[in-house]
Amino acid sequence: MEETLKSILSELKVLNERHQEIMEGQNGLIGRIESIEKVQKKLVTNTKNINHNHEELIRAQHQNRIRIDHIEEVKNVISLGHNEIRELIKQTTMYMAGKLSLSDRLNMEIDLLNDQEQKGLLNKINEKIFLRNNKNAWNEHWDDNDF
């Protein structure tokens, strides 16, 4: 019986040692799990920061596209103005050299007048055309008169 008790005690010691080893292993695993959880929290935080930065980059990219479109519009307007100035210089040079036709010359001179002067000139032209047409109409039908 003594031997049985000794064997039981011996087995209990072995079990106790194994239990101690398991507890140490378990504590080591708990420490690793805690480290993994800390790293996981850092990863989640970093992921949130990355997502936030990504959203900011997308907004900045969108704003840059708008700015580029605006710059293209300004470039087109400047280009149109440049072409108009170039055309105006050509026309002025031809006008001064006397190489424009009479109608082109008149059109250019009319374009140089302000709005009020242009309206006044057009009224005078229309009056002359109206008088000429009425004069022709009277001359064509002079024999239709009863007098």
XYZ file of C-alpha atoms in Angstrom:
147
model
C 0.000 0.000 0.000
C 2.915 2.144 0.686
C 4.164 1.473 -2.741
C 0.807 2.345 -4.158
C 0.824 5.595 -2.304
C 4.356 6.290 -3.451
C 3.424 5.596 -7.045
C 0.333 7.771 -6.701
C 2.475 10.534 -5.196
C 5.008 10.139 -7.936
C 2.286 10.351 -10.569
C 0.836 13.395 -8.803
C 4.253 15.047 -8.884
C 4.545 14.310 -12.592
C 1.029 15.635 -13.125
C 1.825 18.672 -11.038
C 4.990 19.316 -13.085
C 3.048 18.888 -16.321
C 0.350 21.167 -14.953
C 3.040 23.761 -14.141
C 4.437 23.422 -17.663
C 0.952 23.795 -19.118
C 0.334 26.877 -16.941
C 3.615 28.413 -18.084
C 2.759 27.627 -21.690
C -0.717 29.049 -21.158
C 0.732 32.247 -19.638
C 3.115 32.496 -22.603
C 0.156 32.096 -24.983
C -1.844 34.709 -23.064
C 1.089 37.115 -23.407
C 1.305 36.403 -27.121
C -2.446 36.858 -27.521
C -2.237 40.201 -25.720
C 0.624 41.243 -28.017
C -1.383 40.128 -31.049
C -4.394 42.120 -29.824
C -2.217 45.232 -29.407
C -0.810 44.775 -32.899
C -4.332 44.172 -34.207
C -5.509 47.445 -32.605
C -2.564 49.244 -34.213
C -3.445 47.687 -37.568
C -7.075 48.774 -37.211
C -5.941 52.306 -36.333
C -3.486 52.330 -39.237
C -6.180 51.017 -41.575
C -8.540 53.790 -40.456
C -5.764 56.339 -41.015
C -5.001 54.865 -44.432
C -8.690 54.980 -45.380
C -8.932 58.573 -44.166
C -5.807 59.530 -46.117
C -7.158 57.714 -49.172
C -10.410 59.688 -48.960
C -8.437 62.930 -48.622
C -6.354 61.998 -51.660
C -9.501 61.276 -53.672
C -10.959 64.666 -52.659
C -7.690 66.393 -53.541
C -7.592 64.576 -56.878
C -11.169 65.686 -57.598
C -10.290 69.283 -56.709
C -7.231 69.080 -58.955
C -9.397 67.838 -61.833
C -11.720 70.803 -61.313
C -8.723 73.159 -61.267
C -7.313 71.569 -64.428
C -10.698 71.944 -66.164
C -10.810 75.589 -65.066
C -7.281 76.137 -66.350
C -8.273 74.543 -69.676
C -11.250 76.915 -69.921
C -9.022 79.913 -69.182
C -6.485 78.623 -71.700
C -9.226 78.333 -74.340
C -10.461 81.868 -73.595
C -6.924 83.235 -73.781
C -6.361 81.327 -77.009
C -9.567 82.754 -78.477
C -8.547 86.247 -77.398
C -5.111 85.701 -78.904
C -6.637 84.568 -82.205
C -9.047 87.521 -82.236
C -6.167 89.935 -81.609
C -4.161 88.304 -84.396
C -7.151 88.591 -86.778
C -7.729 92.199 -85.751
C -4.077 93.022 -86.442
C -4.375 91.416 -89.896
C -7.528 93.366 -90.686
C -6.043 96.629 -89.406
C -2.910 96.093 -91.476
C -4.983 95.388 -94.582
C -7.168 98.432 -93.836
C -4.173 100.711 -93.458
C -2.564 99.300 -96.598
C -5.797 99.877 -98.508
C -6.163 96.226 -99.461
C -9.702 95.786 -98.101
C -12.737 95.946 -100.342
C -15.068 98.912 -99.859
C -17.701 96.805 -98.088
C -15.104 95.249 -95.744
C -13.734 98.701 -95.026
C -17.187 100.067 -94.235
C -17.956 97.079 -92.028
C -14.704 97.579 -90.143
C -15.361 101.280 -89.654
C -18.895 100.533 -88.457
C -17.542 97.927 -86.000
C -15.233 100.583 -84.539
C -18.203 102.834 -83.686
C -19.894 102.529 -80.305
C -23.428 101.100 -80.057
C -25.222 104.430 -80.189
C -23.240 105.589 -83.221
C -23.883 102.254 -84.954
C -27.647 102.539 -84.349
C -27.682 106.102 -85.660
C -25.776 105.094 -88.797
C -28.031 102.105 -89.417
C -31.113 104.335 -89.034
C -29.726 106.746 -91.638
C -28.974 103.885 -94.017
C -32.445 102.411 -93.532
C -34.058 105.853 -94.145
C -32.165 106.240 -97.420
C -33.112 102.721 -98.511
C -36.736 103.386 -97.566
C -36.797 106.686 -99.477
C -35.151 105.100 -102.507
C -37.632 102.201 -102.498
C -40.583 104.566 -102.157
C -39.230 106.794 -104.932
C -38.865 103.771 -107.206
C -42.345 102.599 -106.282
C -43.798 106.053 -107.174
C -41.856 106.219 -110.431
C -42.924 102.726 -111.459
C -46.594 103.426 -110.837
C -46.858 107.089 -111.923
C -49.372 106.303 -114.626
C -51.701 104.554 -112.095
C -52.541 107.946 -110.629
C -56.022 109.302 -111.444
C -54.885 112.933 -111.594
